[in-house]
């Protein structure tokens, strides 16, 4: 259920709105994510089965541990289609949920996903810097790949702590590090350039998406550069959370080898027709990511500085009253 006063999705922005979005990161986030909402799960291979349930709960437990589970009421900030919260709820991390996002389209899709899964979830269109819930409402606040979209991250941390109950916990995951974002973008740009050029060859034209789709992807990528506002240094992110009043703050990083392979694979998949991506290919990509993630966790995390990894996760708690 959404609030009756929430705005409706706008998946077909006008040229004037798109132009205005380049000077307004919040408007850009709304337009971009309303535009992407209907196909977002497919684009990022998001599911609500054991594969993503295990991923979400493993990520959560890696930074926050299993103490306190199940949380009675959890809220996801910048929920998108509900990937993180809905899979955490299915994994037993939380009982009741609330999804929030600046994009009405994303809230709509997240609630539809929750209904299909039979989960107890409500939703609101929400600005992370002014969360529309009362003080001391939630036992847990989570987010996945959201902080880097928020103009004032420190204000968002203060709001998260306000709506948390005393002793409540927050967990944010999937945030790009400064170093990781640099090499991921370079790999993605190179893969896009090579794939779109090679598929012009007569023998490979069947692997080329229609030019209109490629052009639309390029426009989306241009707007994506506006909505991706921040990259993070793990120590700086910890400092911001403590400055907002959090305690027990800890940042953990993940994905180095997995990111070096994952970003070219994701970009290649976005550049070719979806029917060319067989089940065999998808299983190959998934199992390669699993193997490289295991190398990251068991080997590379012990010898490389945490700043080199692509993703940073952070947790903390609100001081007891």
Tab-separated table of C-alpha atoms in Angstrom:
chain	number	residue	atom	x	y	z
A	1	UNK	CA	0.000	0.000	0.000
A	2	UNK	CA	1.272	3.470	-0.900
A	3	UNK	CA	0.274	6.858	0.488
A	4	UNK	CA	-2.562	8.399	-1.539
A	5	UNK	CA	-0.662	11.686	-1.644
A	6	UNK	CA	2.423	10.168	-3.290
A	7	UNK	CA	3.101	11.282	-6.879
A	8	UNK	CA	2.445	8.945	-9.809
A	9	UNK	CA	5.276	7.389	-11.832
A	10	UNK	CA	6.516	9.300	-14.884
A	11	UNK	CA	8.218	6.736	-17.167
A	12	UNK	CA	8.059	8.958	-20.267
A	13	UNK	CA	9.822	12.199	-19.406
A	14	UNK	CA	9.683	15.082	-21.860
A	15	UNK	CA	12.812	16.460	-23.492
A	16	UNK	CA	12.432	19.586	-21.336
A	17	UNK	CA	12.308	17.502	-18.140
A	18	UNK	CA	15.382	15.516	-19.140
A	19	UNK	CA	17.274	18.719	-19.915
A	20	UNK	CA	16.293	20.169	-16.529
A	21	UNK	CA	17.472	16.993	-14.822
A	22	UNK	CA	21.086	17.652	-15.777
A	23	UNK	CA	21.097	20.538	-13.297
A	24	UNK	CA	18.957	18.788	-10.634
A	25	UNK	CA	20.291	15.441	-9.316
A	26	UNK	CA	17.061	14.633	-7.475
A	27	UNK	CA	14.933	15.185	-10.562
A	28	UNK	CA	17.452	13.122	-12.525
A	29	UNK	CA	17.061	10.283	-10.041
A	30	UNK	CA	13.271	10.365	-10.331
A	31	UNK	CA	13.256	10.432	-14.144
A	32	UNK	CA	16.012	7.865	-14.558
A	33	UNK	CA	14.556	5.382	-12.091
A	34	UNK	CA	10.950	5.840	-13.239
A	35	UNK	CA	12.284	5.145	-16.736
A	36	UNK	CA	14.171	2.029	-15.591
A	37	UNK	CA	11.608	0.638	-13.113
A	38	UNK	CA	9.796	-1.723	-15.464
A	39	UNK	CA	12.945	-3.467	-16.722
A	40	UNK	CA	15.312	-2.928	-13.785
A	41	UNK	CA	15.133	-6.463	-12.360
A	42	UNK	CA	15.866	-8.000	-15.762
A	43	UNK	CA	18.697	-5.545	-16.483
A	44	UNK	CA	20.526	-6.356	-13.250
A	45	UNK	CA	19.548	-10.066	-13.080
A	46	UNK	CA	17.563	-9.440	-9.887
A	47	UNK	CA	15.406	-12.292	-8.636
A	48	UNK	CA	13.550	-13.224	-5.471
A	49	UNK	CA	14.605	-16.850	-5.264
A	50	UNK	CA	17.339	-18.687	-3.380
A	51	UNK	CA	20.111	-17.127	-5.486
A	52	UNK	CA	19.387	-13.547	-4.431
A	53	UNK	CA	18.057	-14.480	-0.981
A	54	UNK	CA	21.448	-16.041	-0.226
A	55	UNK	CA	23.319	-13.088	-1.704
A	56	UNK	CA	21.340	-10.501	0.291
A	57	UNK	CA	21.556	-12.346	3.605
A	58	UNK	CA	25.263	-13.121	3.119
A	59	UNK	CA	26.010	-9.444	2.438
A	60	UNK	CA	23.956	-8.348	5.450
A	61	UNK	CA	25.553	-10.887	7.803
A	62	UNK	CA	29.059	-10.104	6.533
A	63	UNK	CA	28.842	-6.572	7.871
A	64	UNK	CA	26.199	-6.766	10.642
A	65	UNK	CA	26.240	-10.359	11.898
A	66	UNK	CA	23.182	-12.426	12.776
A	67	UNK	CA	22.446	-11.046	16.264
A	68	UNK	CA	19.053	-9.357	16.608
A	69	UNK	CA	17.350	-11.306	13.840
A	70	UNK	CA	14.559	-11.290	12.985
A	71	UNK	CA	14.057	-7.524	13.207
A	72	UNK	CA	10.395	-6.692	13.727
A	73	UNK	CA	10.096	-3.747	11.318
A	74	UNK	CA	12.644	-2.846	8.643
A	75	UNK	CA	12.667	0.029	6.164
A	76	UNK	CA	14.636	0.135	2.916
A	77	UNK	CA	15.913	3.538	1.846
A	78	UNK	CA	16.090	3.940	-1.919
A	79	UNK	CA	14.527	0.522	-2.318
A	80	UNK	CA	14.379	0.406	-6.092
A	81	UNK	CA	12.343	-2.680	-6.941
A	82	UNK	CA	12.791	-4.043	-3.410
A	83	UNK	CA	15.747	-6.318	-4.120
A	84	UNK	CA	17.539	-5.976	-0.771
A	85	UNK	CA	14.656	-5.758	1.709
A	86	UNK	CA	12.370	-8.336	0.089
A	87	UNK	CA	15.152	-10.903	-0.131
A	88	UNK	CA	16.238	-10.166	3.442
A	89	UNK	CA	12.651	-10.690	4.605
A	90	UNK	CA	12.482	-14.000	2.752
A	91	UNK	CA	15.773	-14.950	4.417
A	92	UNK	CA	14.318	-14.334	7.868
A	93	UNK	CA	16.198	-11.121	8.645
A	94	UNK	CA	13.022	-9.015	9.120
A	95	UNK	CA	9.294	-9.661	9.583
A	96	UNK	CA	7.550	-6.476	8.409
A	97	UNK	CA	8.872	-4.067	5.803
A	98	UNK	CA	8.508	-0.561	4.389
A	99	UNK	CA	9.969	0.388	0.992
A	100	UNK	CA	10.873	3.995	0.200
A	101	UNK	CA	12.311	5.580	-2.927
A	102	UNK	CA	12.434	8.994	-4.577
A	103	UNK	CA	11.055	7.304	-7.719
A	104	UNK	CA	7.295	6.572	-7.649
A	105	UNK	CA	7.832	3.953	-10.366
A	106	UNK	CA	10.296	2.031	-8.222
A	107	UNK	CA	7.987	2.086	-5.185
A	108	UNK	CA	5.170	0.781	-7.355
A	109	UNK	CA	7.266	-2.123	-8.675
A	110	UNK	CA	8.660	-2.937	-5.199
A	111	UNK	CA	5.135	-3.169	-3.751
A	112	UNK	CA	4.019	-5.332	-6.658
A	113	UNK	CA	6.981	-7.661	-6.048
A	114	UNK	CA	6.187	-7.805	-2.323
A	115	UNK	CA	2.552	-8.677	-3.030
A	116	UNK	CA	3.573	-11.509	-5.356
A	117	UNK	CA	5.836	-12.868	-2.624
A	118	UNK	CA	3.148	-12.571	0.053
A	119	UNK	CA	5.251	-10.253	2.227
A	120	UNK	CA	3.914	-7.693	4.737
A	121	UNK	CA	5.233	-4.507	3.115
A	122	UNK	CA	3.991	-0.925	2.703
A	123	UNK	CA	5.652	1.877	0.751
A	124	UNK	CA	6.172	5.615	0.436
A	125	UNK	CA	7.754	7.931	-2.089
A	126	UNK	CA	10.492	9.469	0.024
A	127	UNK	CA	13.438	11.850	-0.080
A	128	UNK	CA	16.279	10.270	1.920
A	129	UNK	CA	17.151	13.680	3.360
A	130	UNK	CA	13.580	14.079	4.740
A	131	UNK	CA	12.230	10.594	5.484
A	132	UNK	CA	8.412	10.771	5.922
A	133	UNK	CA	8.206	8.603	9.053
A	134	UNK	CA	8.051	9.480	12.745
A	135	UNK	CA	10.988	9.318	15.143
A	136	UNK	CA	11.816	5.874	16.573
A	137	UNK	CA	9.749	3.905	14.030
A	138	UNK	CA	12.052	1.151	12.746
A	139	UNK	CA	14.211	-1.576	14.246
A	140	UNK	CA	16.332	-1.764	11.094
A	141	UNK	CA	17.054	0.511	8.113
A	142	UNK	CA	18.754	-0.974	5.063
A	143	UNK	CA	19.777	0.199	1.632
A	144	UNK	CA	21.597	-1.218	-1.378
A	145	UNK	CA	23.365	1.039	-3.895
A	146	UNK	CA	21.509	4.119	-2.621
A	147	UNK	CA	23.919	6.390	-0.725
A	148	UNK	CA	25.847	7.318	-3.880
A	149	UNK	CA	22.622	8.806	-5.340
A	150	UNK	CA	21.908	11.107	-2.348
A	151	UNK	CA	23.230	14.701	-2.567
A	152	UNK	CA	23.706	15.111	1.220
A	153	UNK	CA	24.745	11.718	2.609
A	154	UNK	CA	25.397	13.090	6.089
A	155	UNK	CA	21.840	14.484	6.241
A	156	UNK	CA	20.563	11.064	5.183
A	157	UNK	CA	22.509	9.401	8.000
A	158	UNK	CA	20.935	11.841	10.489
A	159	UNK	CA	17.473	11.024	9.154
A	160	UNK	CA	18.153	7.285	9.330
A	161	UNK	CA	19.177	7.600	12.967
A	162	UNK	CA	16.085	9.706	13.691
A	163	UNK	CA	13.633	7.093	12.397
A	164	UNK	CA	15.494	4.203	14.026
A	165	UNK	CA	14.400	3.055	17.460
A	166	UNK	CA	17.057	3.376	20.203
A	167	UNK	CA	19.478	0.506	19.712
A	168	UNK	CA	18.276	0.003	16.125
A	169	UNK	CA	20.695	-0.830	13.337
A	170	UNK	CA	21.343	0.435	9.811
A	171	UNK	CA	23.081	-1.498	7.028
A	172	UNK	CA	23.988	-0.001	3.635
A	173	UNK	CA	25.653	-2.150	0.986
A	174	UNK	CA	26.589	-2.018	-2.690
A	175	UNK	CA	28.190	1.434	-2.595
A	176	UNK	CA	31.056	2.168	-5.015
A	177	UNK	CA	34.492	2.962	-3.675
A	178	UNK	CA	36.512	5.706	-5.336
A	179	UNK	CA	39.094	3.293	-6.771
A	180	UNK	CA	36.549	0.615	-7.670
A	181	UNK	CA	34.298	3.018	-9.536
A	182	UNK	CA	37.247	4.218	-11.617
A	183	UNK	CA	38.232	0.804	-12.960
A	184	UNK	CA	34.614	-0.413	-13.277
A	185	UNK	CA	33.640	2.545	-15.469
A	186	UNK	CA	36.738	2.193	-17.645
A	187	UNK	CA	36.066	-1.529	-18.146
A	188	UNK	CA	32.411	-0.851	-18.938
A	189	UNK	CA	33.223	1.878	-21.457
A	190	UNK	CA	35.810	-0.299	-23.199
A	191	UNK	CA	33.441	-3.281	-23.361
A	192	UNK	CA	30.598	-1.149	-24.763
A	193	UNK	CA	32.909	0.357	-27.408
A	194	UNK	CA	34.257	-3.018	-28.523
A	195	UNK	CA	30.901	-4.839	-28.513
A	196	UNK	CA	29.003	-2.162	-30.442
A	197	UNK	CA	31.828	-1.931	-33.007
A	198	UNK	CA	32.399	-5.662	-33.503
A	199	UNK	CA	28.681	-6.385	-33.936
A	200	UNK	CA	28.648	-4.098	-36.985
A	201	UNK	CA	30.539	-6.804	-38.877
A	202	UNK	CA	28.258	-8.692	-41.308
A	203	UNK	CA	28.903	-12.074	-39.682
A	204	UNK	CA	27.921	-10.746	-36.250
A	205	UNK	CA	24.962	-8.501	-37.065
A	206	UNK	CA	22.609	-10.956	-35.402
A	207	UNK	CA	24.328	-10.044	-32.133
A	208	UNK	CA	23.663	-6.326	-32.587
A	209	UNK	CA	20.762	-4.614	-30.892
A	210	UNK	CA	18.658	-2.249	-33.022
A	211	UNK	CA	20.289	1.172	-33.230
A	212	UNK	CA	17.274	2.777	-31.525
A	213	UNK	CA	17.817	0.557	-28.472
A	214	UNK	CA	21.542	1.305	-28.420
A	215	UNK	CA	20.807	5.034	-28.652
A	216	UNK	CA	18.319	4.781	-25.785
A	217	UNK	CA	20.883	2.917	-23.680
A	218	UNK	CA	23.414	5.654	-24.420
A	219	UNK	CA	20.928	8.331	-23.301
A	220	UNK	CA	20.234	6.348	-20.135
A	221	UNK	CA	23.969	6.052	-19.497
A	222	UNK	CA	24.343	9.817	-19.907
A	223	UNK	CA	21.631	10.446	-17.319
A	224	UNK	CA	23.142	7.744	-15.109
A	225	UNK	CA	26.270	9.884	-14.911
A	226	UNK	CA	24.106	12.590	-13.306
A	227	UNK	CA	22.360	10.316	-10.786
A	228	UNK	CA	25.619	8.690	-9.628
A	229	UNK	CA	26.793	11.564	-7.438
A	230	UNK	CA	29.335	10.036	-5.063
A	231	UNK	CA	32.040	7.459	-4.731
A	232	UNK	CA	33.335	6.659	-1.265
A	233	UNK	CA	36.451	6.150	0.731
A	234	UNK	CA	35.531	3.586	3.446
A	235	UNK	CA	37.148	5.586	6.251
A	236	UNK	CA	35.391	8.778	5.170
A	237	UNK	CA	32.031	6.993	5.102
A	238	UNK	CA	32.626	5.710	8.633
A	239	UNK	CA	33.459	9.252	9.727
A	240	UNK	CA	30.216	10.627	8.251
A	241	UNK	CA	28.136	8.004	10.056
A	242	UNK	CA	29.825	8.728	13.389
A	243	UNK	CA	29.404	12.457	12.802
A	244	UNK	CA	25.650	11.906	12.422
A	245	UNK	CA	25.588	10.269	15.867
A	246	UNK	CA	25.924	6.559	15.059
A	247	UNK	CA	27.866	4.158	17.230
A	248	UNK	CA	29.449	0.750	16.560
A	249	UNK	CA	30.218	1.936	13.023
A	250	UNK	CA	32.072	-0.450	10.726
A	251	UNK	CA	32.745	-0.473	6.971
A	252	UNK	CA	33.660	-3.607	5.025
A	253	UNK	CA	34.571	-3.873	1.339
A	254	UNK	CA	34.020	-6.670	-1.192
A	255	UNK	CA	34.481	-7.559	-4.884
A	256	UNK	CA	37.783	-7.005	-6.598
A	257	UNK	CA	38.308	-9.964	-8.930
A	258	UNK	CA	34.521	-10.351	-9.153
A	259	UNK	CA	34.163	-6.713	-10.230
A	260	UNK	CA	36.960	-6.945	-12.814
A	261	UNK	CA	34.975	-9.709	-14.520
A	262	UNK	CA	31.472	-8.609	-13.603
A	263	UNK	CA	31.424	-5.152	-15.152
A	264	UNK	CA	32.511	-6.261	-18.641
A	265	UNK	CA	29.965	-9.114	-18.474
A	266	UNK	CA	27.103	-6.794	-17.443
A	267	UNK	CA	28.023	-4.294	-20.157
A	268	UNK	CA	28.224	-7.001	-22.819
A	269	UNK	CA	24.781	-8.278	-21.783
A	270	UNK	CA	23.356	-4.754	-22.098
A	271	UNK	CA	24.810	-4.353	-25.602
A	272	UNK	CA	23.512	-7.543	-27.248
A	273	UNK	CA	19.947	-8.837	-27.821
A	274	UNK	CA	18.595	-10.585	-24.726
A	275	UNK	CA	17.609	-13.678	-26.725
A	276	UNK	CA	21.295	-14.318	-27.420
A	277	UNK	CA	21.948	-14.754	-23.692
A	278	UNK	CA	21.136	-18.403	-23.182
A	279	UNK	CA	20.556	-20.100	-19.834
A	280	UNK	CA	23.982	-21.690	-20.261
A	281	UNK	CA	25.582	-18.253	-20.617
A	282	UNK	CA	23.739	-16.869	-17.601
A	283	UNK	CA	24.777	-19.832	-15.456
A	284	UNK	CA	28.389	-19.453	-16.636
A	285	UNK	CA	28.397	-15.739	-15.695
A	286	UNK	CA	26.761	-16.412	-12.328
A	287	UNK	CA	29.106	-19.240	-11.351
A	288	UNK	CA	32.152	-17.276	-12.506
A	289	UNK	CA	31.029	-14.410	-10.252
A	290	UNK	CA	30.570	-16.858	-7.341
A	291	UNK	CA	34.047	-18.333	-7.813
A	292	UNK	CA	35.732	-14.951	-8.059
A	293	UNK	CA	33.780	-13.650	-5.057
A	294	UNK	CA	35.092	-16.613	-3.064
A	295	UNK	CA	38.652	-15.725	-4.108
A	296	UNK	CA	37.987	-12.139	-2.981
A	297	UNK	CA	36.712	-13.240	0.431
A	298	UNK	CA	39.148	-16.036	1.179
A	299	UNK	CA	42.344	-14.646	-0.333
A	300	UNK	CA	42.369	-11.093	-1.664
A	301	UNK	CA	40.559	-9.489	1.284
A	302	UNK	CA	43.425	-10.656	3.488
A	303	UNK	CA	46.213	-9.157	1.400
A	304	UNK	CA	44.812	-6.110	-0.431
A	305	UNK	CA	43.871	-2.709	1.066
A	306	UNK	CA	40.109	-2.411	1.510
A	307	UNK	CA	40.091	0.731	-0.649
A	308	UNK	CA	40.838	-1.354	-3.795
A	309	UNK	CA	37.597	-3.323	-3.664
A	310	UNK	CA	34.574	-2.183	-5.641
A	311	UNK	CA	31.792	-2.298	-3.033
A	312	UNK	CA	31.730	-0.810	0.435
A	313	UNK	CA	29.180	-1.841	3.080
A	314	UNK	CA	28.603	0.053	6.300
A	315	UNK	CA	26.680	-0.613	9.511
A	316	UNK	CA	26.087	1.180	12.791
A	317	UNK	CA	23.522	1.531	15.552
A	318	UNK	CA	21.522	4.265	17.234
A	319	UNK	CA	22.515	4.959	20.817
A	320	UNK	CA	20.175	3.389	23.357
A	321	UNK	CA	17.955	5.881	25.171
